[in-house]
Backbone as a printed PyTorch tensor [residue, N CA C, xyz], in Angstrom:
tensor([[[-23.0660,   3.9380,   7.4690],
         [-21.8670,   4.7100,   7.1150],
         [-22.0280,   5.1180,   5.5140]],

        [[-22.0130,   6.5350,   5.0750],
         [-21.3840,   6.2410,   3.5030],
         [-20.5700,   5.8980,   2.5540]],

        [[-21.2230,   5.3590,   1.7830],
         [-20.1300,   4.9180,   0.5830],
         [-18.7920,   5.5160,   0.4350]],

        [[-17.5870,   5.0750,   0.7700],
         [-16.6240,   5.1180,   0.6930],
         [-15.8260,   5.9620,   1.6860]],

        [[-16.7710,   6.1980,   2.8850],
         [-15.9850,   6.6930,   4.1240],
         [-15.4800,   5.4730,   4.8660]],

        [[-14.6210,   5.7360,   5.4100],
         [-13.4850,   4.5930,   6.4770],
         [-13.7050,   4.7000,   7.5580]],

        [[-14.1450,   3.7140,   8.9260],
         [-14.3050,   3.6440,   9.7280],
         [-13.0000,   4.1590,  10.5020]],

        [[-13.1140,   4.2530,  11.6660],
         [-11.7740,   4.7420,  12.8070],
         [-11.3170,   3.3920,  12.9970]],

        [[-11.7880,   2.0070,  12.7530],
         [-10.9980,   0.9320,  12.9490],
         [ -9.9200,   0.7210,  11.9080]],

        [[-10.6800,   1.1700,  10.7090],
         [ -9.9900,   0.8860,   9.9960],
         [ -8.4480,   1.3820,   9.4520]],

        [[ -8.1420,   3.0180,   9.9120],
         [ -7.3870,   3.5670,  10.0770],
         [ -6.4320,   3.3670,  11.2700]],

        [[ -7.0720,   2.8160,  12.2640],
         [ -6.1710,   2.2780,  13.6480],
         [ -5.3180,   0.9360,  12.9220]],

        [[ -6.0290,   0.3080,  12.2370],
         [ -5.7500,  -0.6560,  11.6600],
         [ -4.4780,  -0.8690,  10.5610]],

        [[ -4.9420,   0.4030,   9.6820],
         [ -3.5910,   0.8580,   8.9470],
         [ -2.4970,   1.4270,   9.8330]],

        [[ -2.4400,   2.0580,  10.5840],
         [ -1.6300,   2.8770,  11.8600],
         [ -0.3120,   1.2440,  12.2250]],

        [[ -1.4060,   0.8070,  12.9230],
         [ -0.5560,  -0.5640,  13.2220],
         [ -0.0930,  -0.8380,  12.4040]],

        [[ -0.4900,  -1.7190,  10.9590],
         [  0.3700,  -1.8070,  10.3910],
         [  1.5530,  -1.2500,   9.9820]],

        [[  1.5240,  -0.0410,   9.4460],
         [  2.5310,   0.4580,   9.0770],
         [  3.5340,   0.6650,  10.6140]],

        [[  3.0090,   0.5270,  11.9190],
         [  4.1460,   0.4880,  12.7420],
         [  4.4800,  -0.4850,  13.1490]],

        [[  4.0970,  -1.9350,  12.6250],
         [  4.6790,  -2.9570,  12.9350],
         [  5.2610,  -3.4590,  11.8770]],

        [[  5.1750,  -3.2810,  10.7230],
         [  5.5130,  -3.5050,   9.2600],
         [  7.2850,  -3.6430,   9.6480]],

        [[  7.8160,  -2.1790,   9.6860],
         [  9.2120,  -2.7510,   9.6970],
         [ 10.1580,  -3.8070,  10.3650]],

        [[  9.8650,  -3.5720,  11.2290],
         [  9.9170,  -4.7370,  12.6030],
         [  9.9680,  -6.1400,  11.6190]],

        [[  8.3950,  -6.2480,  11.5320],
         [  8.2860,  -7.5400,  10.9400],
         [  8.8270,  -7.8960,  10.0650]],

        [[  9.0700,  -7.2130,   8.5860],
         [  9.9260,  -7.5660,   7.3350],
         [ 11.0850,  -7.4300,   7.8330]],

        [[ 11.3880,  -6.2850,   8.3500],
         [ 13.0880,  -6.4010,   8.7040],
         [ 13.3910,  -8.2270,   9.3570]],

        [[ 12.3410,  -8.9110,  10.3880],
         [ 12.7680, -10.2100,  11.1600],
         [ 13.1980, -11.0120,   9.8340]],

        [[ 12.6760, -10.8130,   8.7680],
         [ 12.8770, -11.9970,   7.7370],
         [ 13.8430, -11.5340,   6.5480]],

        [[ 14.9380, -10.7000,   6.9920],
         [ 15.5960, -10.1840,   6.1120],
         [ 17.1770, -10.8440,   6.5630]],

        [[ 17.9150, -10.6260,   5.5280],
         [ 19.3720, -12.1010,   6.0910],
         [ 20.4340, -10.8230,   4.7020]],

        [[ 21.8870, -11.1350,   5.2340],
         [ 22.6780, -10.8430,   4.2620],
         [ 22.6930, -11.0820,   2.8740]],

        [[ 21.9310, -12.4340,   3.0810],
         [ 21.9440, -12.8320,   1.2130],
         [ 20.3920, -12.6230,   1.1170]],

        [[ 19.2930, -12.3190,   1.6430],
         [ 18.3280, -11.7710,   0.8760],
         [ 17.5170, -10.7740,   2.2580]],

        [[ 18.0960,  -9.5390,   1.5860],
         [ 17.5170,  -8.4830,   1.8540],
         [ 16.3330,  -8.0770,   2.0490]],

        [[ 15.3240,  -8.3810,   0.7340],
         [ 14.5040,  -8.2150,   0.3490],
         [ 13.3750, -10.0460,   0.4970]],

        [[ 13.5440, -10.2500,   1.1860],
         [ 12.2040, -11.9700,   1.0790],
         [ 11.4290, -12.0700,   0.5690]],

        [[ 11.1810, -13.0990,  -0.4530],
         [  9.4130, -12.8030,  -0.9540],
         [  8.7350, -13.2450,   0.3000]],

        [[  9.0840, -13.8300,   1.0370],
         [  8.1770, -14.7370,   2.2740],
         [  7.3370, -13.4410,   3.0220]],

        [[  8.1560, -11.8530,   3.2480],
         [  7.8470, -10.6810,   3.4010],
         [  6.5620, -10.1200,   2.9970]],

        [[  5.1940, -10.1360,   2.8950],
         [  4.2590,  -9.8720,   2.3960],
         [  3.5930,  -8.7320,   2.7910]],

        [[  4.0400,  -8.5840,   4.4800],
         [  3.2890,  -7.5620,   5.2840],
         [  3.0720,  -6.2910,   4.7740]],

        [[  4.2430,  -6.2040,   3.5330],
         [  4.8800,  -4.7210,   3.2350],
         [  3.0780,  -5.1670,   2.2820]],

        [[  2.9720,  -5.7700,   1.7740],
         [  2.0050,  -5.6370,   0.3840],
         [  0.6410,  -5.4080,   0.6440]],

        [[  0.1690,  -6.4810,   2.1870],
         [ -0.8100,  -5.7810,   2.8060],
         [ -1.0040,  -4.0290,   3.5570]],

        [[ -0.3310,  -3.6400,   3.7800],
         [ -0.3700,  -2.5730,   4.6920],
         [ -0.4860,  -1.5800,   3.4000]],

        [[  0.3260,  -1.6970,   2.3490],
         [ -0.1740,  -1.2960,   0.8800],
         [ -1.0170,  -0.9530,   0.3960]],

        [[ -1.7160,  -2.5790,   0.6540],
         [ -3.1370,  -2.6540,  -0.7740],
         [ -3.9950,  -1.7690,   0.4050]],

        [[ -3.9070,  -1.5330,   1.4090],
         [ -5.1860,  -1.0870,   2.5640],
         [ -4.6160,   0.0690,   2.1830]],

        [[ -3.5420,   0.7040,   2.1060],
         [ -3.5990,   2.4300,   1.7760],
         [ -4.6280,   2.7460,   1.2010]],

        [[ -3.9370,   1.6820,  -0.4030],
         [ -4.7470,   1.8960,  -1.8140],
         [ -6.2340,   2.4050,  -2.1030]],

        [[ -7.1910,   1.1220,  -0.3100],
         [ -8.4610,   1.1400,  -0.9410],
         [ -8.6930,   2.6230,   0.6000]],

        [[ -8.2290,   3.3400,   1.0200],
         [ -8.5340,   4.4590,   1.6680],
         [ -9.9450,   5.0660,   1.1180]],

        [[-10.7500,   5.8580,   1.2720],
         [-11.3610,   6.8660,   0.9850],
         [-12.6560,   6.0990,  -0.1890]],

        [[-12.3070,   5.1760,  -0.6660],
         [-12.6960,   4.6570,  -1.7040],
         [-14.1710,   3.7310,  -1.3680]],

        [[-14.9130,   3.8230,  -2.2370],
         [-16.2120,   2.7180,  -1.8730],
         [-15.6840,   1.4470,  -1.7670]],

        [[-16.0600,   0.7840,  -0.4070],
         [-15.5850,  -1.0890,  -1.0560],
         [-16.9480,  -1.9720,  -2.0080]],

        [[-16.5770,  -1.8370,  -2.7910],
         [-17.6040,  -2.6020,  -3.8120],
         [-16.1440,  -2.8810,  -4.8470]],

        [[-17.0490,  -4.6040,  -5.3220],
         [-15.6920,  -5.2470,  -5.8200],
         [-15.0980,  -4.6170,  -7.1580]],

        [[-16.0360,  -3.4590,  -7.9690],
         [-15.1650,  -2.7730,  -8.7420],
         [-14.4420,  -2.1190,  -8.4290]],

        [[-14.5410,  -1.2060,  -7.2140],
         [-13.1970,  -0.3760,  -6.9910],
         [-11.7240,  -1.2870,  -5.6550]],

        [[-12.2060,  -2.0960,  -5.2670],
         [-11.2190,  -2.7870,  -4.8050],
         [-10.6930,  -3.6650,  -6.0250]],

        [[-11.2700,  -3.9570,  -7.0320],
         [-10.5350,  -4.6280,  -8.1480],
         [ -9.6310,  -3.6330,  -8.3260]],

        [[ -9.9740,  -2.7580,  -8.6820],
         [ -9.5250,  -1.4590,  -9.3510],
         [ -7.9370,  -1.0300,  -8.3280]],

        [[ -8.3990,  -1.3790,  -7.0490],
         [ -7.3630,  -0.4760,  -6.1810],
         [ -6.0260,  -1.7610,  -6.1240]],

        [[ -6.7490,  -2.9670,  -6.2800],
         [ -5.5900,  -4.2910,  -6.3280],
         [ -4.7650,  -4.1510,  -7.5450]],

        [[ -5.4550,  -3.6990,  -9.0460],
         [ -4.8910,  -3.6750,  -9.5250],
         [ -3.8810,  -2.7180,  -9.7620]],

        [[ -4.1520,  -1.2320,  -9.7060],
         [ -3.3560,  -0.6600,  -9.6800],
         [ -2.1880,  -0.6500,  -8.3350]],

        [[ -2.1540,  -0.9700,  -7.4910],
         [ -1.5770,  -1.3450,  -6.3580],
         [ -0.4270,  -2.3480,  -7.1610]],

        [[ -0.4100,  -3.1710,  -7.2330],
         [  0.0860,  -4.5330,  -8.1720],
         [  1.3360,  -3.7200,  -9.1990]],

        [[  0.4320,  -2.9130, -10.1670],
         [  1.3070,  -2.4740, -10.9290],
         [  2.2140,  -1.0580, -10.4410]],

        [[  1.6150,  -0.3790,  -9.5350],
         [  2.7530,   0.2530,  -8.9770],
         [  3.9070,  -0.3630,  -8.2440]],

        [[  3.5440,  -1.5630,  -7.6720],
         [  4.2430,  -2.1780,  -6.6020],
         [  5.1930,  -2.9240,  -7.7330]],

        [[  4.9620,  -3.5070,  -8.7230],
         [  5.5190,  -3.9650,  -9.7520],
         [  6.5490,  -3.1940, -10.0720]],

        [[  5.9670,  -2.4420, -11.2940],
         [  6.9560,  -1.4280, -11.9590],
         [  7.8360,  -0.5560, -11.2130]],

        [[  7.5620,  -0.1750,  -9.7820],
         [  8.1150,   1.0850,  -9.1020],
         [  8.2650,   2.2230,  -9.7320]],

        [[  7.5870,   2.9280,  -9.9570],
         [  7.8260,   4.5300, -11.0120],
         [  8.6240,   5.3070, -10.2610]],

        [[  9.0560,   6.6520, -10.4970],
         [  9.7080,   7.0220,  -9.4910],
         [  8.1660,   7.8480,  -8.8010]],

        [[  8.3840,   8.2000,  -7.3910],
         [  9.4750,   8.0890,  -6.6000],
         [  9.3620,   6.8280,  -6.1880]],

        [[  8.5630,   6.0110,  -6.4040],
         [  8.0180,   4.3900,  -5.2170],
         [  9.7670,   3.9860,  -5.1570]],

        [[ 10.5330,   3.8940,  -6.1770],
         [ 11.3930,   2.7240,  -6.2070],
         [ 12.8210,   3.4040,  -5.4370]],

        [[ 12.8750,   4.6720,  -5.0250],
         [ 13.8620,   5.6010,  -4.5010],
         [ 13.2930,   5.0290,  -2.2420]],

        [[ 12.6870,   4.6320,  -2.0930],
         [ 12.0070,   4.0490,  -1.1250],
         [ 12.6480,   3.2370,  -0.3880]],

        [[ 12.7860,   2.1840,  -1.5390],
         [ 13.2570,   0.7950,  -1.5560],
         [ 14.8700,   0.8310,  -0.7850]],

        [[ 15.3170,   2.2880,  -1.0220],
         [ 16.8480,   1.8400,  -0.6170],
         [ 16.5480,   2.4750,   0.7050]],

        [[ 15.6610,   2.7110,   1.1500],
         [ 16.5160,   2.7630,   3.0110],
         [ 16.4380,   1.2010,   3.4480]],

        [[ 17.4160,   1.1700,   4.4500],
         [ 17.4750,   0.1970,   5.1200],
         [ 16.2980,  -0.9210,   6.0430]],

        [[ 17.0230,  -2.3880,   5.7120],
         [ 15.8810,  -3.1910,   6.5160],
         [ 14.6170,  -3.3090,   6.3420]],

        [[ 13.7470,  -3.4290,   7.1740],
         [ 12.3340,  -3.6910,   7.3690],
         [ 11.7030,  -2.2230,   6.8480]],

        [[ 12.6620,  -0.8210,   6.6290],
         [ 12.1580,   0.2930,   6.7290],
         [ 11.5810,   0.2050,   4.6960]],

        [[ 12.7950,  -0.0170,   4.2410],
         [ 12.6740,  -0.1290,   2.7150],
         [ 11.8470,  -0.8230,   1.8430]],

        [[ 11.2780,  -2.1940,   2.7480],
         [ 10.9320,  -3.3370,   2.2380],
         [  9.2770,  -2.1740,   2.5710]],

        [[  9.0040,  -1.7930,   3.5310],
         [  7.8120,  -1.1950,   3.5390],
         [  7.5450,   0.2020,   2.8970]],

        [[  8.5770,   1.0320,   3.3710],
         [  8.5430,   2.0590,   2.0780],
         [  7.9560,   2.2430,   0.9470]],

        [[  8.2930,   1.5530,   0.2480],
         [  8.1610,   1.1620,  -1.2870],
         [  6.6190,   1.4010,  -1.2680]],

        [[  6.2850,   0.1210,  -0.7740],
         [  4.4620,  -0.1460,  -0.6540],
         [  3.9420,   0.6080,  -0.2330]],

        [[  4.2900,   1.1470,   1.0260],
         [  3.3080,   2.3460,   1.2040],
         [  3.4400,   3.0950,   0.6240]],

        [[  4.1160,   3.9200,  -0.2800],
         [  4.5420,   4.6550,  -1.3570],
         [  3.6840,   4.3990,  -2.4420]],

        [[  3.7080,   3.3600,  -3.0690],
         [  2.6890,   2.2210,  -3.9900],
         [  1.0840,   2.7150,  -3.8740]],

        [[  1.2330,   2.3400,  -2.2480],
         [ -0.7330,   2.7730,  -1.4750],
         [ -1.3670,   3.9560,  -1.9100]],

        [[  0.0570,   5.2070,  -1.2670],
         [ -0.4720,   5.7970,  -1.2250],
         [ -0.9890,   6.9660,  -2.7580]],

        [[  0.3040,   6.6310,  -3.5180],
         [  0.1900,   7.2450,  -4.5450],
         [ -1.1130,   6.5650,  -5.5540]],

        [[ -1.4710,   5.3090,  -5.3770],
         [ -2.5900,   4.3840,  -5.8450],
         [ -3.7420,   5.0870,  -5.2610]],

        [[ -3.6100,   5.2610,  -4.0560],
         [ -5.4020,   5.7250,  -3.1080],
         [ -5.0110,   7.5300,  -3.9760]],

        [[ -4.0570,   7.8320,  -4.3060],
         [ -4.6230,   9.6750,  -4.9830],
         [ -5.1950,   9.3410,  -6.1370]],

        [[ -4.6130,   8.3020,  -7.0390],
         [ -5.1040,   8.5620,  -8.4050],
         [ -5.9760,   7.9670,  -8.2720]],

        [[ -6.9730,   6.4320,  -7.7680],
         [ -8.1760,   6.3530,  -7.5550],
         [ -9.3870,   7.0540,  -6.9150]],

        [[ -8.8710,   8.1120,  -6.0450],
         [ -9.7340,   8.6700,  -4.9840],
         [ -9.8300,   9.8970,  -6.2240]],

        [[ -9.0900,  10.4100,  -7.0810],
         [ -9.1150,  11.5220,  -8.0250],
         [-10.0160,  10.7230,  -9.2540]],

        [[-10.0700,   9.5100,  -9.5860],
         [-11.0520,   9.2190, -10.8240],
         [-12.2580,   9.0820,  -9.9770]],

        [[-12.4380,   9.0500,  -8.7520],
         [-13.5840,   8.7350,  -8.1380],
         [-14.3880,   9.9930,  -8.1130]],

        [[-13.9730,  10.8390,  -7.4510],
         [-14.0320,  11.8970,  -7.3710],
         [-14.5750,  13.0410,  -8.5810]],

        [[-14.0380,  12.4930,  -9.9290],
         [-14.4090,  13.1550, -11.0320],
         [-15.1920,  12.3770, -11.9670]],

        [[-15.7680,  11.2260, -11.6160],
         [-16.3910,  10.4650, -12.2330],
         [-18.0560,  10.3130, -12.0910]],

        [[-17.7810,  11.0190, -10.4360],
         [-19.3020,  10.9050,  -9.6000],
         [-19.4320,  12.1460,  -9.1230]]])
């Protein structure tokens, strides 16, 4: 498999994470804690999305991690808008948006630089 090419299993893994994520994260919410810190499945799914189509080498994976975390913490527009969705959907959606934006940025850099 050429560098940067993802296996079909990786796509299935991401799709599964996205499908069960709202339920998994939503099951941890309460009226007093609508976005519990112990809900981390959203970060896992968002990070996997950030890695799509990139070489699976330490420098690219480190760049994906750093960019994803920056986007997840700062939540620039439009990422912040997605966390307003109810329950587990809001918990997941902002991280998925950060993952998509991170993947787009890094893939653009990768394609232009190589």
